[in-house]
mmCIF file of C-alpha atoms and ligand atoms in Angstrom:
data_model
loop_
_atom_site.group_PDB
_atom_site.id
_atom_site.type_symbol
_atom_site.label_atom_id
_atom_site.label_comp_id
_atom_site.label_asym_id
_atom_site.label_seq_id
_atom_site.Cartn_x
_atom_site.Cartn_y
_atom_site.Cartn_z
ATOM 1 C CA MET A 1 0.000 0.000 0.000
ATOM 2 C CA SER A 2 1.128 3.546 -0.744
ATOM 3 C CA GLU A 3 3.073 5.507 1.888
ATOM 4 C CA ALA A 4 1.382 8.755 0.950
ATOM 5 C CA LYS A 5 -1.504 9.835 3.144
ATOM 6 C CA VAL A 6 -4.839 10.804 1.642
ATOM 7 C CA LEU A 7 -7.560 13.168 2.801
ATOM 8 C CA THR A 8 -10.699 12.850 0.679
ATOM 9 C CA LEU A 9 -13.171 15.719 0.427
ATOM 10 C CA ASP A 10 -16.382 14.717 -1.301
ATOM 11 C CA GLY A 11 -19.689 16.496 -1.591
ATOM 12 C CA PRO A 12 -21.980 18.432 -3.923
ATOM 13 C CA GLY A 13 -20.876 21.400 -6.019
ATOM 14 C CA GLY A 14 -20.546 24.691 -4.141
ATOM 15 C CA ALA A 15 -20.000 23.112 -0.717
ATOM 16 C CA GLY A 16 -16.590 24.792 -0.647
ATOM 17 C CA LYS A 17 -14.497 21.750 -1.547
ATOM 18 C CA GLY A 18 -12.361 23.530 -4.151
ATOM 19 C CA THR A 19 -11.224 26.406 -1.952
ATOM 20 C CA ILE A 20 -10.923 24.274 1.178
ATOM 21 C CA SER A 21 -8.927 21.532 -0.578
ATOM 22 C CA ARG A 22 -6.491 24.072 -1.977
ATOM 23 C CA LEU A 23 -5.974 25.760 1.390
ATOM 24 C CA VAL A 24 -5.533 22.484 3.277
ATOM 25 C CA ALA A 25 -3.099 21.158 0.643
ATOM 26 C CA GLU A 26 -1.085 24.400 0.803
ATOM 27 C CA ARG A 27 -0.997 24.345 4.581
ATOM 28 C CA LEU A 28 0.217 20.750 4.739
ATOM 29 C CA GLY A 29 2.452 20.838 1.657
ATOM 30 C CA TRP A 30 0.401 18.001 0.161
ATOM 31 C CA ARG A 31 -0.581 17.548 -3.489
ATOM 32 C CA LEU A 32 -4.044 18.418 -4.698
ATOM 33 C CA LEU A 33 -6.360 16.438 -6.975
ATOM 34 C CA ASP A 34 -9.295 18.392 -8.424
ATOM 35 C CA SER A 35 -11.058 15.383 -9.913
ATOM 36 C CA GLY A 36 -13.980 17.495 -11.149
ATOM 37 C CA ALA A 37 -11.529 19.254 -13.464
ATOM 38 C CA LEU A 38 -10.835 15.918 -15.165
ATOM 39 C CA TYR A 39 -14.547 15.380 -15.934
ATOM 40 C CA ARG A 40 -14.786 18.987 -17.090
ATOM 41 C CA LEU A 41 -11.742 18.438 -19.347
ATOM 42 C CA VAL A 42 -13.313 15.355 -20.934
ATOM 43 C CA ALA A 43 -16.462 17.397 -21.615
ATOM 44 C CA LEU A 44 -14.450 20.244 -23.105
ATOM 45 C CA ALA A 45 -12.328 17.916 -25.217
ATOM 46 C CA ALA A 46 -15.540 16.266 -26.481
ATOM 47 C CA LYS A 47 -16.867 19.642 -27.568
ATOM 48 C CA ARG A 48 -13.596 20.449 -29.338
ATOM 49 C CA HIS A 49 -13.533 17.145 -31.164
ATOM 50 C CA GLY A 50 -17.242 17.086 -31.986
ATOM 51 C CA ILE A 51 -17.946 13.979 -29.888
ATOM 52 C CA ALA A 52 -21.527 13.564 -28.616
ATOM 53 C CA LEU A 53 -21.979 13.513 -24.827
ATOM 54 C CA ASP A 54 -23.570 10.054 -24.952
ATOM 55 C CA ASP A 55 -20.977 8.364 -27.177
ATOM 56 C CA GLU A 56 -19.471 6.295 -24.359
ATOM 57 C CA PRO A 57 -16.735 4.411 -26.270
ATOM 58 C CA ALA A 58 -15.421 7.600 -27.931
ATOM 59 C CA LEU A 59 -15.588 9.542 -24.638
ATOM 60 C CA ALA A 60 -13.786 6.756 -22.755
ATOM 61 C CA ARG A 61 -10.998 6.815 -25.363
ATOM 62 C CA LEU A 62 -10.823 10.582 -25.080
ATOM 63 C CA ALA A 63 -10.582 10.335 -21.263
ATOM 64 C CA ALA A 64 -7.813 7.729 -21.477
ATOM 65 C CA GLU A 65 -5.783 9.839 -23.899
ATOM 66 C CA LEU A 66 -6.506 13.257 -22.400
ATOM 67 C CA ASP A 67 -3.537 15.574 -23.081
ATOM 68 C CA VAL A 68 -3.598 17.767 -19.986
ATOM 69 C CA VAL A 69 -1.093 19.681 -17.892
ATOM 70 C CA PHE A 70 -1.856 21.163 -14.442
ATOM 71 C CA LEU A 71 0.382 24.115 -13.560
ATOM 72 C CA ALA A 72 0.240 25.073 -9.869
ATOM 73 C CA GLU A 73 0.287 28.825 -9.373
ATOM 74 C CA ASP A 74 -0.025 30.987 -6.250
ATOM 75 C CA GLU A 75 -3.800 31.313 -5.991
ATOM 76 C CA SER A 76 -4.986 28.717 -8.475
ATOM 77 C CA THR A 77 -4.015 26.041 -10.949
ATOM 78 C CA ARG A 78 -3.595 26.771 -14.633
ATOM 79 C CA VAL A 79 -4.911 23.993 -16.846
ATOM 80 C CA LEU A 80 -3.664 23.297 -20.362
ATOM 81 C CA LEU A 81 -5.701 21.064 -22.668
ATOM 82 C CA GLU A 82 -3.802 20.028 -25.787
ATOM 83 C CA GLY A 83 -1.469 22.950 -25.068
ATOM 84 C CA ASP A 84 -4.206 25.611 -24.753
ATOM 85 C CA ASP A 85 -4.965 27.416 -21.501
ATOM 86 C CA VAL A 86 -8.577 26.419 -20.703
ATOM 87 C CA SER A 87 -8.564 27.425 -17.001
ATOM 88 C CA ARG A 88 -11.357 29.957 -17.415
ATOM 89 C CA GLU A 89 -13.560 28.050 -19.842
ATOM 90 C CA LEU A 90 -13.345 25.005 -17.570
ATOM 91 C CA ARG A 91 -15.213 26.783 -14.765
ATOM 92 C CA THR A 92 -18.283 27.801 -16.804
ATOM 93 C CA GLU A 93 -21.696 26.346 -15.940
ATOM 94 C CA GLN A 94 -22.049 24.928 -19.469
ATOM 95 C CA VAL A 95 -18.884 22.887 -19.079
ATOM 96 C CA GLY A 96 -19.961 21.863 -15.549
ATOM 97 C CA ASP A 97 -23.255 20.636 -16.897
ATOM 98 C CA ALA A 98 -21.616 18.672 -19.720
ATOM 99 C CA ALA A 99 -19.119 17.266 -17.167
ATOM 100 C CA SER A 100 -22.004 15.985 -15.063
ATOM 101 C CA GLN A 101 -23.307 14.132 -18.150
ATOM 102 C CA VAL A 102 -20.004 12.467 -19.086
ATOM 103 C CA ALA A 103 -19.410 11.657 -15.386
ATOM 104 C CA GLY A 104 -22.433 9.329 -15.542
ATOM 105 C CA LEU A 105 -20.649 7.027 -18.010
ATOM 106 C CA ASN A 106 -18.838 4.060 -16.499
ATOM 107 C CA GLY A 107 -16.315 3.903 -19.373
ATOM 108 C CA VAL A 108 -15.226 7.473 -18.695
ATOM 109 C CA ARG A 109 -14.937 6.889 -14.926
ATOM 110 C CA GLN A 110 -12.852 3.739 -15.456
ATOM 111 C CA ALA A 111 -10.565 5.552 -17.901
ATOM 112 C CA LEU A 112 -9.876 8.281 -15.322
ATOM 113 C CA LEU A 113 -9.352 5.986 -12.336
ATOM 114 C CA GLN A 114 -5.591 5.343 -12.599
ATOM 115 C CA ARG A 115 -4.867 8.930 -13.611
ATOM 116 C CA GLN A 116 -6.479 10.034 -10.342
ATOM 117 C CA ARG A 117 -4.655 7.429 -8.221
ATOM 118 C CA ASP A 118 -1.333 8.586 -9.708
ATOM 119 C CA PHE A 119 -1.758 11.898 -7.850
ATOM 120 C CA ARG A 120 -1.100 10.049 -4.575
ATOM 121 C CA GLN A 121 2.475 10.945 -3.706
ATOM 122 C CA ALA A 122 4.293 11.465 -0.399
ATOM 123 C CA PRO A 123 3.854 13.200 1.908
ATOM 124 C CA GLY A 124 0.158 13.302 1.077
ATOM 125 C CA LEU A 125 -2.768 14.141 -1.164
ATOM 126 C CA VAL A 126 -5.946 16.135 -0.723
ATOM 127 C CA ALA A 127 -8.476 14.632 -3.154
ATOM 128 C CA ASP A 128 -11.528 16.722 -4.037
ATOM 129 C CA GLY A 129 -14.521 15.145 -5.770
ATOM 130 C CA ARG A 130 -17.669 13.061 -5.494
ATOM 131 C CA ASP A 131 -16.336 9.515 -5.179
ATOM 132 C CA MET A 132 -12.874 10.053 -3.699
ATOM 133 C CA GLY A 133 -13.705 8.239 -0.454
ATOM 134 C CA THR A 134 -16.052 5.643 -1.933
ATOM 135 C CA VAL A 135 -14.284 4.522 -5.144
ATOM 136 C CA VAL A 136 -10.944 6.168 -5.930
ATOM 137 C CA PHE A 137 -9.261 6.087 -2.488
ATOM 138 C CA PRO A 138 -11.329 3.665 -0.368
ATOM 139 C CA ASP A 139 -8.356 3.292 2.021
ATOM 140 C CA ALA A 140 -7.966 7.067 2.599
ATOM 141 C CA ASP A 141 -6.670 8.144 6.023
ATOM 142 C CA LEU A 142 -9.475 10.654 6.589
ATOM 143 C CA LYS A 143 -12.716 10.998 4.626
ATOM 144 C CA VAL A 144 -14.845 14.094 4.905
ATOM 145 C CA PHE A 145 -18.162 14.780 3.172
ATOM 146 C CA LEU A 146 -18.768 18.534 2.903
ATOM 147 C CA THR A 147 -22.322 19.768 2.463
ATOM 148 C CA ALA A 148 -24.180 23.092 2.528
ATOM 149 C CA SER A 149 -27.765 24.065 1.746
ATOM 150 C CA PRO A 150 -28.539 24.448 -2.005
ATOM 151 C CA GLU A 151 -29.318 28.163 -1.458
ATOM 152 C CA GLU A 152 -25.961 28.768 0.208
ATOM 153 C CA ARG A 153 -24.145 26.822 -2.507
ATOM 154 C CA ALA A 154 -25.864 28.854 -5.240
ATOM 155 C CA ARG A 155 -24.895 32.060 -3.433
ATOM 156 C CA ARG A 156 -21.249 30.943 -3.196
ATOM 157 C CA ARG A 157 -21.124 29.879 -6.853
ATOM 158 C CA HIS A 158 -22.625 33.225 -7.837
ATOM 159 C CA LEU A 159 -19.910 35.104 -5.930
ATOM 160 C CA GLN A 160 -17.200 32.904 -7.401
ATOM 161 C CA LEU A 161 -18.452 33.510 -10.942
ATOM 162 C CA GLN A 162 -18.759 37.235 -10.335
ATOM 163 C CA GLU A 163 -15.175 37.348 -9.150
ATOM 164 C CA ALA A 164 -14.138 35.519 -12.304
ATOM 165 C CA GLY A 165 -16.067 38.092 -14.364
ATOM 166 C CA VAL A 166 -18.698 35.558 -15.482
ATOM 167 C CA ASP A 167 -22.357 36.655 -15.612
ATOM 168 C CA ALA A 168 -25.000 34.324 -14.131
ATOM 169 C CA SER A 169 -28.333 34.764 -12.339
ATOM 170 C CA LEU A 170 -28.730 33.436 -8.795
ATOM 171 C CA SER A 171 -32.070 31.746 -9.496
ATOM 172 C CA SER A 172 -30.788 29.919 -12.575
ATOM 173 C CA LEU A 173 -27.703 28.829 -10.614
ATOM 174 C CA LEU A 174 -29.922 27.390 -7.878
ATOM 175 C CA LYS A 175 -31.943 25.435 -10.463
ATOM 176 C CA GLU A 176 -28.762 24.141 -12.112
ATOM 177 C CA ILE A 177 -27.266 23.121 -8.764
ATOM 178 C CA GLN A 178 -30.418 21.204 -7.834
ATOM 179 C CA ALA A 179 -30.558 19.479 -11.211
ATOM 180 C CA ARG A 180 -26.883 18.535 -11.036
ATOM 181 C CA ASP A 181 -27.218 17.260 -7.445
ATOM 182 C CA ALA A 182 -30.099 15.050 -8.516
ATOM 183 C CA ARG A 183 -28.143 13.693 -11.488
ATOM 184 C CA ASP A 184 -24.955 13.123 -9.448
ATOM 185 C CA MET A 185 -26.846 11.376 -6.624
ATOM 186 C CA GLN A 186 -29.097 9.231 -8.764
ATOM 187 C CA ARG A 187 -26.619 7.892 -11.312
ATOM 188 C CA SER A 188 -25.931 4.191 -11.107
ATOM 189 C CA VAL A 189 -22.110 4.405 -11.272
ATOM 190 C CA ALA A 190 -20.246 6.012 -8.355
ATOM 191 C CA PRO A 191 -23.187 8.142 -7.173
ATOM 192 C CA LEU A 192 -22.554 11.127 -4.936
ATOM 193 C CA LYS A 193 -22.854 9.839 -1.354
ATOM 194 C CA PRO A 194 -20.744 9.857 1.790
ATOM 195 C CA ALA A 195 -18.472 6.848 2.315
ATOM 196 C CA GLU A 196 -19.630 4.752 5.280
ATOM 197 C CA ASP A 197 -16.564 5.842 7.238
ATOM 198 C CA ALA A 198 -16.767 9.535 6.238
ATOM 199 C CA ILE A 199 -17.399 12.414 8.620
ATOM 200 C CA THR A 200 -20.088 14.768 7.286
ATOM 201 C CA LEU A 201 -19.490 18.479 7.834
ATOM 202 C CA ASP A 202 -22.243 20.996 7.062
ATOM 203 C CA THR A 203 -20.482 24.228 6.040
ATOM 204 C CA THR A 204 -23.624 26.371 5.568
ATOM 205 C CA ARG A 205 -22.810 28.493 8.616
ATOM 206 C CA LEU A 206 -19.051 28.021 8.732
ATOM 207 C CA SER A 207 -16.437 30.352 7.278
ATOM 208 C CA ILE A 208 -13.642 28.987 5.104
ATOM 209 C CA PRO A 209 -10.975 29.391 7.841
ATOM 210 C CA GLU A 210 -13.281 27.592 10.304
ATOM 211 C CA VAL A 211 -13.620 24.595 7.968
ATOM 212 C CA VAL A 212 -9.852 24.497 7.311
ATOM 213 C CA GLU A 213 -9.250 24.623 11.066
ATOM 214 C CA ARG A 214 -11.715 21.780 11.726
ATOM 215 C CA LEU A 215 -10.078 19.560 9.076
ATOM 216 C CA THR A 216 -6.580 20.299 10.359
ATOM 217 C CA GLU A 217 -7.707 19.351 13.884
ATOM 218 C CA TRP A 218 -9.162 16.059 12.658
ATOM 219 C CA LEU A 219 -5.941 15.263 10.782
ATOM 220 C CA ALA A 220 -3.859 16.087 13.866
ATOM 221 C CA GLU A 221 -6.104 13.959 16.121
ATOM 222 C CA ARG A 222 -5.356 11.012 13.850
ATOM 223 C CA GLY A 223 -1.617 11.676 13.915
ATOM 224 C CA LEU A 224 -1.584 12.483 10.192
ATOM 225 C CA VAL A 225 -0.007 15.911 10.652
ATOM 226 C CA PRO A 226 1.845 17.479 13.573
ATOM 227 C CA GLU A 227 -0.364 19.214 16.188
ATOM 228 C CA THR A 228 -0.505 22.987 15.517
HETATM 229 O O1 DC B 301 -16.705 19.590 -8.816
HETATM 230 P P1 DC B 301 -17.041 20.022 -10.225
HETATM 231 O O2 DC B 301 -18.222 20.958 -10.307
HETATM 232 O O3 DC B 301 -15.844 20.557 -10.949
HETATM 233 O O4 DC B 301 -17.461 18.660 -10.990
HETATM 234 C C1 DC B 301 -17.968 18.675 -12.292
HETATM 235 C C2 DC B 301 -18.852 17.453 -12.514
HETATM 236 O O5 DC B 301 -18.070 16.270 -12.494
HETATM 237 C C3 DC B 301 -19.945 17.262 -11.450
HETATM 238 O O6 DC B 301 -21.233 17.403 -12.007
HETATM 239 C C4 DC B 301 -19.814 15.854 -10.975
HETATM 240 C C5 DC B 301 -18.679 15.247 -11.721
HETATM 241 N N1 DC B 301 -17.681 14.651 -10.851
HETATM 242 C C6 DC B 301 -17.800 13.313 -10.592
HETATM 243 O O7 DC B 301 -18.727 12.661 -11.048
HETATM 244 N N2 DC B 301 -16.863 12.683 -9.834
HETATM 245 C C7 DC B 301 -15.841 13.372 -9.304
HETATM 246 N N3 DC B 301 -14.940 12.737 -8.564
HETATM 247 C C8 DC B 301 -15.732 14.774 -9.530
HETATM 248 C C9 DC B 301 -16.678 15.374 -10.312
#
């Protein structure tokens, strides 16, 4: 079994996983896996290559051969797809919606499995996604399922998009979040659900530093990082 420790952070979109994972990884000096970005990249690559979002064999091939580079920068990660910077386009709601469709295909999920496991390197990995604790890293050292009310998640997504200069209405974001939750939870392969041994943390009324603090305490209690 791998020496590298793993913290999995699963949960619905907008629960704060992205920001929290990045901050925890920075604080610990661990690597970061944004698994949602991989599904978004498959969706984007499909659009570029004119592949339909229900053509499972073609999408699985695309996922297996995905030409992608993640460049860690101070505040974010720059993502290159086939050499082009797609960091901004990747975050749009359209790409998120298409990602949710391709993520329902078992062939695509299988094709991305090893690529995700390869991120596990010493001293540790923070893995952000939907099935990190249930499927990709079932032996993770600490599994946390982050939730927040749909209204709060829509509000956070709205802010995030505004900061990125992307226009979107709050009510349409709420509808999209609810539709995507339903699709992610009801799909037959790797549905969104907490692992049996996960701790669920509702972040609706918690600030980002409070969540980071809570996670760091849990890691320290388990001897995974030094006490702060
Ligand atoms: O976290 P995100 O919004 O970037 O994820 C985009 C889509 O990918 C989301 O609808 C669910 C899917 N996804 C998944 O099925 N499994 C993961 N581990 C991560 C994301």
